[in-house]
């Protein structure tokens, strides 16, 4: 069976909906089409994995949603809708900002009468540096970056950096901000947090810096946390500790997590559902069990065949994916994976883009092996 994937869940179960998102980078070398029509829903309180090789658009997807794209880039098409829950609408930060703005005689940006309802906010309509987006970013949507050493400010202490986020979004004084910073550092498993708040980033180990980043990301109890390769720079022991910690914190706070990674082992451990990306498109979306036990897209199968296995398959040779990810400036006609695909059908795969089709409930694939439907 094949039909167009429509809205996948009622809106009360969704915290973020991305629809047909196109983000381009304009450089001296030409236009790099980083995202070419990305669509997905993120259910409340779940962990969604976004996987794919470097350059497939994983991080650009998160940066587009957070409205943190560099100046050389632009969202040229598509919608990003955030469904704000009452508990976030009623947060201390939101209420205080409404109050502060009305005291200044300016129009408040919060729709007070909507308190208690789920609000639909089109993030791509907001000014990336405007007050509403600045409130949402940090308080409601937060991000942990790949390399904490370059993301933490080297001239401020860990305590200053975490308490600044708390003070900005929860409108508390410095002493209370610092007290909450110590509290969240303790929750992320940092030993002696009272001492750590006075340390600078260079005085901490890689694992401690990553915990500090997680603490900063969780400090305002965001609705959605984007974790962009949060364990890539860590050794395996620390990686296991950080993943355990994130799972515990997700259970404790009910935060929705979007886990961006190229590591399928991390996906297996952490995620409920998976979106596989290739050249700025999602080419397969399903549950984590389906991805590992019933992958459909040739690219997903190739990714799985290129990682080591333990048990009966441990003696099998790994099969690298032939070729390389194409130059993002080039425009490929047909399926973007066709130059590397072992199932390539000449005259078909190199002529048109396969549409995203539903092959079973909750399982979408973009491949002519399952449907002849073409993207318009
Ligand atoms: Fe391979 Fe064709 Fe499917 Fe693309 S559409 S993944 S080239 S079989």
Short mmCIF file of C-alpha atoms and ligand atoms in Angstrom, two decimals:
data_model
loop_
_atom_site.label_atom_id
_atom_site.label_comp_id
_atom_site.label_asym_id
_atom_site.label_seq_id
_atom_site.Cartn_x
_atom_site.Cartn_y
_atom_site.Cartn_z
CA UNK A 1 0.00 0.00 0.00
CA UNK A 2 1.22 3.44 -0.76
CA UNK A 3 -0.23 6.80 0.06
CA UNK A 4 1.01 10.22 0.97
CA UNK A 5 2.14 10.58 4.59
CA UNK A 6 -0.26 13.05 6.19
CA UNK A 7 -0.26 14.40 9.73
CA UNK A 8 0.85 11.43 11.79
CA UNK A 9 -0.68 12.12 15.17
CA UNK A 10 -3.26 14.45 16.70
CA UNK A 11 -1.75 17.79 17.60
CA UNK A 12 -2.22 17.24 21.32
CA UNK A 13 0.48 14.55 21.07
CA UNK A 14 2.91 16.70 19.11
CA UNK A 15 5.31 19.32 20.38
CA UNK A 16 6.97 20.30 17.08
CA UNK A 17 5.85 19.92 13.47
CA UNK A 18 8.28 20.59 10.63
CA UNK A 19 6.69 20.69 7.19
CA UNK A 20 8.50 20.88 3.83
CA UNK A 21 11.46 22.81 5.26
CA UNK A 22 13.97 24.17 2.74
CA UNK A 23 17.11 25.90 4.04
CA UNK A 24 19.78 27.16 1.63
CA UNK A 25 23.27 28.57 2.18
CA UNK A 26 24.46 31.32 -0.15
CA UNK A 27 28.24 31.25 -0.53
CA UNK A 28 30.91 32.42 -3.00
CA UNK A 29 30.86 28.90 -4.47
CA UNK A 30 27.11 29.01 -5.15
CA UNK A 31 23.94 27.85 -3.42
CA UNK A 32 24.22 24.91 -1.05
CA UNK A 33 20.78 23.32 -0.69
CA UNK A 34 21.20 22.04 2.87
CA UNK A 35 17.54 21.09 3.44
CA UNK A 36 15.26 20.14 0.56
CA UNK A 37 11.82 19.53 2.01
CA UNK A 38 12.25 18.05 5.50
CA UNK A 39 9.00 17.06 7.25
CA UNK A 40 8.42 15.36 10.58
CA UNK A 41 6.38 15.52 13.77
CA UNK A 42 8.02 15.24 17.19
CA UNK A 43 5.72 13.59 19.75
CA UNK A 44 5.62 14.93 23.32
CA UNK A 45 7.96 13.27 25.81
CA UNK A 46 9.66 10.94 23.31
CA UNK A 47 13.23 10.65 22.05
CA UNK A 48 13.59 11.03 18.29
CA UNK A 49 16.89 10.16 16.61
CA UNK A 50 18.08 11.95 13.48
CA UNK A 51 20.83 9.94 11.74
CA UNK A 52 22.89 10.17 8.58
CA UNK A 53 26.42 10.82 7.35
CA UNK A 54 28.16 14.17 7.89
CA UNK A 55 26.69 16.85 5.65
CA UNK A 56 23.22 15.28 5.34
CA UNK A 57 21.50 18.21 7.08
CA UNK A 58 21.00 16.92 10.65
CA UNK A 59 22.48 19.92 12.45
CA UNK A 60 21.02 22.43 9.96
CA UNK A 61 17.56 21.01 10.75
CA UNK A 62 18.07 21.73 14.47
CA UNK A 63 19.60 25.16 13.82
CA UNK A 64 16.69 26.05 11.51
CA UNK A 65 14.17 25.14 14.23
CA UNK A 66 16.15 27.05 16.88
CA UNK A 67 16.45 29.99 14.45
CA UNK A 68 20.20 29.97 14.97
CA UNK A 69 21.23 29.81 11.31
CA UNK A 70 24.21 31.90 10.17
CA UNK A 71 23.60 35.05 8.14
CA UNK A 72 24.68 33.35 4.90
CA UNK A 73 21.68 31.01 5.08
CA UNK A 74 17.93 31.35 4.78
CA UNK A 75 14.77 29.31 5.29
CA UNK A 76 13.28 29.73 1.85
CA UNK A 77 10.20 27.53 2.23
CA UNK A 78 8.29 25.47 4.76
CA UNK A 79 6.79 25.73 8.24
CA UNK A 80 8.09 25.07 11.73
CA UNK A 81 5.22 24.92 14.23
CA UNK A 82 5.80 24.74 17.96
CA UNK A 83 2.83 23.55 20.05
CA UNK A 84 3.31 25.31 23.36
CA UNK A 85 1.87 23.46 26.35
CA UNK A 86 0.15 25.35 29.22
CA UNK A 87 2.99 24.52 31.62
CA UNK A 88 5.40 26.41 29.36
CA UNK A 89 2.97 29.25 28.66
CA UNK A 90 2.60 29.70 32.39
CA UNK A 91 6.30 29.58 33.17
CA UNK A 92 7.73 32.23 35.44
CA UNK A 93 9.75 33.63 32.58
CA UNK A 94 6.75 34.03 30.25
CA UNK A 95 4.49 35.67 32.84
CA UNK A 96 7.18 38.06 34.00
CA UNK A 97 8.02 39.08 30.45
CA UNK A 98 4.36 39.91 29.72
CA UNK A 99 4.28 41.98 32.90
CA UNK A 100 7.55 43.71 32.14
CA UNK A 101 6.49 44.64 28.61
CA UNK A 102 3.12 46.04 29.67
CA UNK A 103 4.80 48.11 32.40
CA UNK A 104 6.99 49.61 29.70
CA UNK A 105 3.87 50.60 27.80
CA UNK A 106 4.65 48.25 24.92
CA UNK A 107 2.43 45.61 23.47
CA UNK A 108 2.99 42.22 25.12
CA UNK A 109 3.83 39.35 22.80
CA UNK A 110 2.19 36.68 24.91
CA UNK A 111 -1.44 35.79 24.24
CA UNK A 112 -2.57 35.67 27.84
CA UNK A 113 -6.11 34.48 27.12
CA UNK A 114 -4.59 31.33 25.62
CA UNK A 115 -3.09 30.28 28.97
CA UNK A 116 -4.39 26.77 29.63
CA UNK A 117 -4.59 25.87 25.92
CA UNK A 118 -2.05 24.47 23.52
CA UNK A 119 -0.78 27.41 21.45
CA UNK A 120 0.41 27.02 17.87
CA UNK A 121 3.44 29.19 17.19
CA UNK A 122 4.98 29.37 13.71
CA UNK A 123 8.65 29.75 14.58
CA UNK A 124 9.65 30.67 11.02
CA UNK A 125 7.44 33.79 11.24
CA UNK A 126 9.30 35.08 14.30
CA UNK A 127 12.28 37.43 14.22
CA UNK A 128 15.24 35.16 15.17
CA UNK A 129 16.56 37.87 17.53
CA UNK A 130 13.16 39.20 18.62
CA UNK A 131 11.86 38.89 22.22
CA UNK A 132 9.49 35.96 21.66
CA UNK A 133 12.04 33.79 19.86
CA UNK A 134 14.69 34.70 22.43
CA UNK A 135 12.35 33.58 25.18
CA UNK A 136 11.43 30.34 23.42
CA UNK A 137 15.09 29.58 22.70
CA UNK A 138 16.63 28.51 25.98
CA UNK A 139 13.44 28.34 28.05
CA UNK A 140 11.29 26.12 25.81
CA UNK A 141 13.62 24.82 23.09
CA UNK A 142 17.19 24.20 24.18
CA UNK A 143 20.24 22.75 22.47
CA UNK A 144 23.36 20.88 23.57
CA UNK A 145 26.14 21.43 21.08
CA UNK A 146 28.67 18.91 19.85
CA UNK A 147 31.85 20.35 21.34
CA UNK A 148 31.39 21.97 24.76
CA UNK A 149 34.88 23.54 24.73
CA UNK A 150 33.87 25.78 21.83
CA UNK A 151 30.29 26.31 23.03
CA UNK A 152 31.02 27.34 26.61
CA UNK A 153 32.41 30.84 27.08
CA UNK A 154 36.04 30.49 28.28
CA UNK A 155 36.04 33.77 30.26
CA UNK A 156 32.99 33.06 32.45
CA UNK A 157 32.69 30.47 35.20
CA UNK A 158 30.36 27.49 34.78
CA UNK A 159 28.15 28.95 37.52
CA UNK A 160 27.90 32.33 35.75
CA UNK A 161 26.95 30.68 32.45
CA UNK A 162 24.25 28.40 33.86
CA UNK A 163 22.82 31.00 36.24
CA UNK A 164 22.68 33.59 33.43
CA UNK A 165 20.29 31.32 31.49
CA UNK A 166 18.18 30.78 34.60
CA UNK A 167 18.13 34.50 35.52
CA UNK A 168 17.19 35.50 31.96
CA UNK A 169 14.31 33.07 31.55
CA UNK A 170 13.02 32.62 35.10
CA UNK A 171 13.50 36.19 36.32
CA UNK A 172 15.27 35.30 39.57
CA UNK A 173 18.13 37.19 41.25
CA UNK A 174 21.76 36.16 41.01
CA UNK A 175 21.87 34.31 44.34
CA UNK A 176 18.80 32.23 43.42
CA UNK A 177 20.18 31.66 39.90
CA UNK A 178 23.39 30.30 41.38
CA UNK A 179 21.49 28.12 43.85
CA UNK A 180 19.47 26.62 40.97
CA UNK A 181 22.68 26.17 38.93
CA UNK A 182 24.21 24.14 41.79
CA UNK A 183 21.00 22.13 42.03
CA UNK A 184 20.93 21.24 38.31
CA UNK A 185 24.67 20.42 38.32
CA UNK A 186 23.99 17.98 41.14
CA UNK A 187 21.13 16.44 39.12
CA UNK A 188 23.43 15.83 36.13
CA UNK A 189 25.77 13.88 38.38
CA UNK A 190 28.53 16.47 38.86
CA UNK A 191 30.48 15.77 42.03
CA UNK A 192 31.02 18.79 44.28
CA UNK A 193 28.81 21.23 42.29
CA UNK A 194 29.43 24.03 44.82
CA UNK A 195 33.08 24.00 43.77
CA UNK A 196 32.37 23.47 40.06
CA UNK A 197 30.25 26.64 39.74
CA UNK A 198 33.42 28.66 40.43
CA UNK A 199 35.46 26.82 37.77
CA UNK A 200 36.15 27.95 34.21
CA UNK A 201 35.53 25.51 31.29
CA UNK A 202 39.26 24.79 30.79
CA UNK A 203 39.49 23.54 34.39
CA UNK A 204 37.03 20.70 33.69
CA UNK A 205 37.48 17.38 31.87
CA UNK A 206 35.61 16.71 28.57
CA UNK A 207 32.94 14.64 30.38
CA UNK A 208 32.43 17.35 33.03
CA UNK A 209 32.10 20.05 30.37
CA UNK A 210 29.50 17.96 28.57
CA UNK A 211 27.58 17.51 31.85
CA UNK A 212 27.76 21.30 32.33
CA UNK A 213 26.29 21.76 28.81
CA UNK A 214 23.49 19.29 29.60
CA UNK A 215 22.84 21.14 32.87
CA UNK A 216 22.61 24.42 30.96
CA UNK A 217 20.27 22.87 28.40
CA UNK A 218 17.98 21.45 31.09
CA UNK A 219 18.20 24.38 33.52
CA UNK A 220 14.84 25.88 32.43
CA UNK A 221 13.09 22.50 31.93
CA UNK A 222 12.62 23.00 28.17
CA UNK A 223 9.84 21.33 26.21
CA UNK A 224 12.33 20.09 23.60
CA UNK A 225 16.06 19.50 23.94
CA UNK A 226 18.15 19.14 20.77
CA UNK A 227 21.28 17.11 21.51
CA UNK A 228 23.68 17.50 18.58
CA UNK A 229 26.24 14.68 18.76
CA UNK A 230 26.55 15.25 22.53
CA UNK A 231 28.88 12.30 23.11
CA UNK A 232 31.03 12.29 19.95
CA UNK A 233 34.08 13.86 21.61
CA UNK A 234 33.93 11.59 24.67
CA UNK A 235 35.55 8.25 25.51
CA UNK A 236 33.22 5.23 25.59
CA UNK A 237 32.95 5.07 29.40
CA UNK A 238 31.99 8.72 29.71
CA UNK A 239 29.67 8.35 26.70
CA UNK A 240 27.82 5.53 28.46
CA UNK A 241 27.51 7.65 31.63
CA UNK A 242 26.20 10.67 29.69
CA UNK A 243 23.65 8.54 27.79
CA UNK A 244 22.44 6.97 31.08
CA UNK A 245 22.19 10.43 32.56
CA UNK A 246 20.18 11.81 29.64
CA UNK A 247 17.78 8.87 29.79
CA UNK A 248 17.28 9.39 33.54
CA UNK A 249 16.74 13.13 33.13
CA UNK A 250 14.33 12.58 30.25
CA UNK A 251 12.28 10.23 32.45
CA UNK A 252 12.45 12.68 35.37
CA UNK A 253 11.52 15.88 33.50
CA UNK A 254 9.49 14.39 30.61
CA UNK A 255 11.53 16.47 28.15
CA UNK A 256 11.22 15.62 24.47
CA UNK A 257 14.71 14.95 23.08
CA UNK A 258 15.88 15.14 19.49
CA UNK A 259 19.09 13.15 19.34
CA UNK A 260 21.28 14.09 16.36
CA UNK A 261 23.96 11.51 15.73
CA UNK A 262 25.78 9.43 13.15
CA UNK A 263 26.12 6.65 15.73
CA UNK A 264 23.46 3.96 15.30
CA UNK A 265 24.52 2.35 18.59
CA UNK A 266 23.47 5.52 20.40
CA UNK A 267 20.16 5.49 18.51
CA UNK A 268 19.47 1.90 19.61
CA UNK A 269 20.13 2.84 23.24
CA UNK A 270 18.30 6.15 23.37
CA UNK A 271 15.56 6.62 20.80
CA UNK A 272 11.89 5.72 20.35
CA UNK A 273 11.75 6.72 16.67
CA UNK A 274 14.30 7.48 13.96
CA UNK A 275 14.50 9.75 10.93
CA UNK A 276 17.26 8.85 8.47
CA UNK A 277 18.53 11.82 6.44
CA UNK A 278 20.41 11.94 3.16
CA UNK A 279 21.36 15.12 1.28
CA UNK A 280 18.87 17.36 3.04
CA UNK A 281 15.90 14.98 2.89
CA UNK A 282 14.41 12.42 5.24
CA UNK A 283 14.51 9.16 3.34
CA UNK A 284 13.13 6.80 6.01
CA UNK A 285 11.15 7.39 9.21
CA UNK A 286 9.96 4.74 11.63
CA UNK A 287 10.30 3.27 15.12
CA UNK A 288 13.71 2.29 16.42
CA UNK A 289 12.80 -1.43 16.30
CA UNK A 290 11.72 -1.20 12.64
CA UNK A 291 14.96 0.57 11.66
CA UNK A 292 17.11 -2.19 13.12
CA UNK A 293 14.97 -5.25 12.32
CA UNK A 294 13.12 -4.18 9.18
CA UNK A 295 15.02 -1.40 7.37
CA UNK A 296 13.57 -0.64 3.93
CA UNK A 297 15.58 2.11 2.27
CA UNK A 298 18.85 0.91 0.65
CA UNK A 299 20.73 3.75 2.38
CA UNK A 300 19.46 2.70 5.82
CA UNK A 301 20.45 -0.92 5.10
CA UNK A 302 23.87 0.26 3.91
CA UNK A 303 24.36 2.29 7.11
CA UNK A 304 23.46 -0.76 9.21
CA UNK A 305 25.81 -3.02 7.21
CA UNK A 306 28.70 -0.64 7.76
CA UNK A 307 28.70 -0.92 11.57
CA UNK A 308 30.27 -3.80 13.55
CA UNK A 309 28.00 -6.49 15.05
CA UNK A 310 28.51 -8.78 17.98
CA UNK A 311 27.26 -12.38 18.14
CA UNK A 312 26.66 -14.58 15.09
CA UNK A 313 27.50 -11.80 12.59
CA UNK A 314 30.71 -10.70 14.31
CA UNK A 315 32.93 -12.50 11.73
CA UNK A 316 31.20 -10.90 8.72
CA UNK A 317 33.18 -8.27 6.83
CA UNK A 318 31.90 -4.73 7.18
CA UNK A 319 30.50 -3.31 3.96
CA UNK A 320 31.35 0.35 3.46
CA UNK A 321 28.88 2.48 1.47
CA UNK A 322 30.50 2.94 -1.92
CA UNK A 323 31.22 6.43 -3.16
CA UNK A 324 30.97 9.62 -1.16
CA UNK A 325 28.21 12.04 -0.23
CA UNK A 326 27.81 14.28 -3.32
CA UNK A 327 28.91 17.89 -3.35
CA UNK A 328 26.06 19.94 -1.77
CA UNK A 329 26.37 22.54 -4.56
CA UNK A 330 25.52 19.99 -7.25
CA UNK A 331 21.92 19.34 -8.23
CA UNK A 332 21.25 15.63 -8.63
CA UNK A 333 18.38 14.63 -10.89
CA UNK A 334 16.32 11.76 -9.53
CA UNK A 335 16.85 9.98 -6.22
CA UNK A 336 19.82 11.67 -4.46
CA UNK A 337 21.19 8.26 -3.39
CA UNK A 338 21.20 6.76 -6.90
CA UNK A 339 24.95 7.23 -7.65
CA UNK A 340 25.74 5.01 -4.61
CA UNK A 341 22.76 2.65 -4.52
CA UNK A 342 23.17 -1.10 -5.14
CA UNK A 343 19.48 -1.35 -6.13
CA UNK A 344 19.68 1.51 -8.67
CA UNK A 345 17.17 1.15 -11.52
CA UNK A 346 18.46 2.99 -14.63
CA UNK A 347 15.87 5.10 -16.36
CA UNK A 348 13.79 5.35 -13.20
CA UNK A 349 15.91 6.29 -10.19
CA UNK A 350 17.92 8.84 -12.20
CA UNK A 351 14.87 10.51 -13.74
CA UNK A 352 12.58 11.59 -10.87
CA UNK A 353 12.53 12.03 -7.11
CA UNK A 354 10.63 9.27 -5.30
CA UNK A 355 7.82 10.58 -3.07
CA UNK A 356 7.72 9.83 0.62
CA UNK A 357 5.23 6.98 0.99
CA UNK A 358 3.72 5.09 3.89
CA UNK A 359 4.55 1.40 3.62
CA UNK A 360 3.12 0.38 7.00
CA UNK A 361 1.66 2.34 9.93
CA UNK A 362 4.33 4.74 11.16
CA UNK A 363 6.87 3.65 8.54
CA UNK A 364 7.62 6.11 5.69
CA UNK A 365 10.17 5.52 2.93
CA UNK A 366 11.29 7.53 -0.08
CA UNK A 367 12.31 4.86 -2.63
CA UNK A 368 11.03 3.46 -5.97
CA UNK A 369 11.43 -0.10 -4.64
CA UNK A 370 8.19 0.43 -2.68
CA UNK A 371 6.17 2.87 -4.76
CA UNK A 372 6.23 4.43 -8.23
CA UNK A 373 4.91 7.68 -6.81
CA UNK A 374 7.01 10.68 -7.82
CA UNK A 375 7.49 13.89 -5.83
CA UNK A 376 5.87 16.85 -7.58
FE1 LIG B 1 18.05 3.16 -4.76
FE2 LIG B 1 16.32 3.84 -6.65
FE3 LIG B 1 15.50 3.49 -4.12
FE4 LIG B 1 17.00 5.60 -4.77
S1 LIG B 1 14.93 5.14 -5.50
S2 LIG B 1 17.25 4.30 -3.02
S3 LIG B 1 18.36 4.72 -6.31
S4 LIG B 1 16.35 1.94 -5.49
#
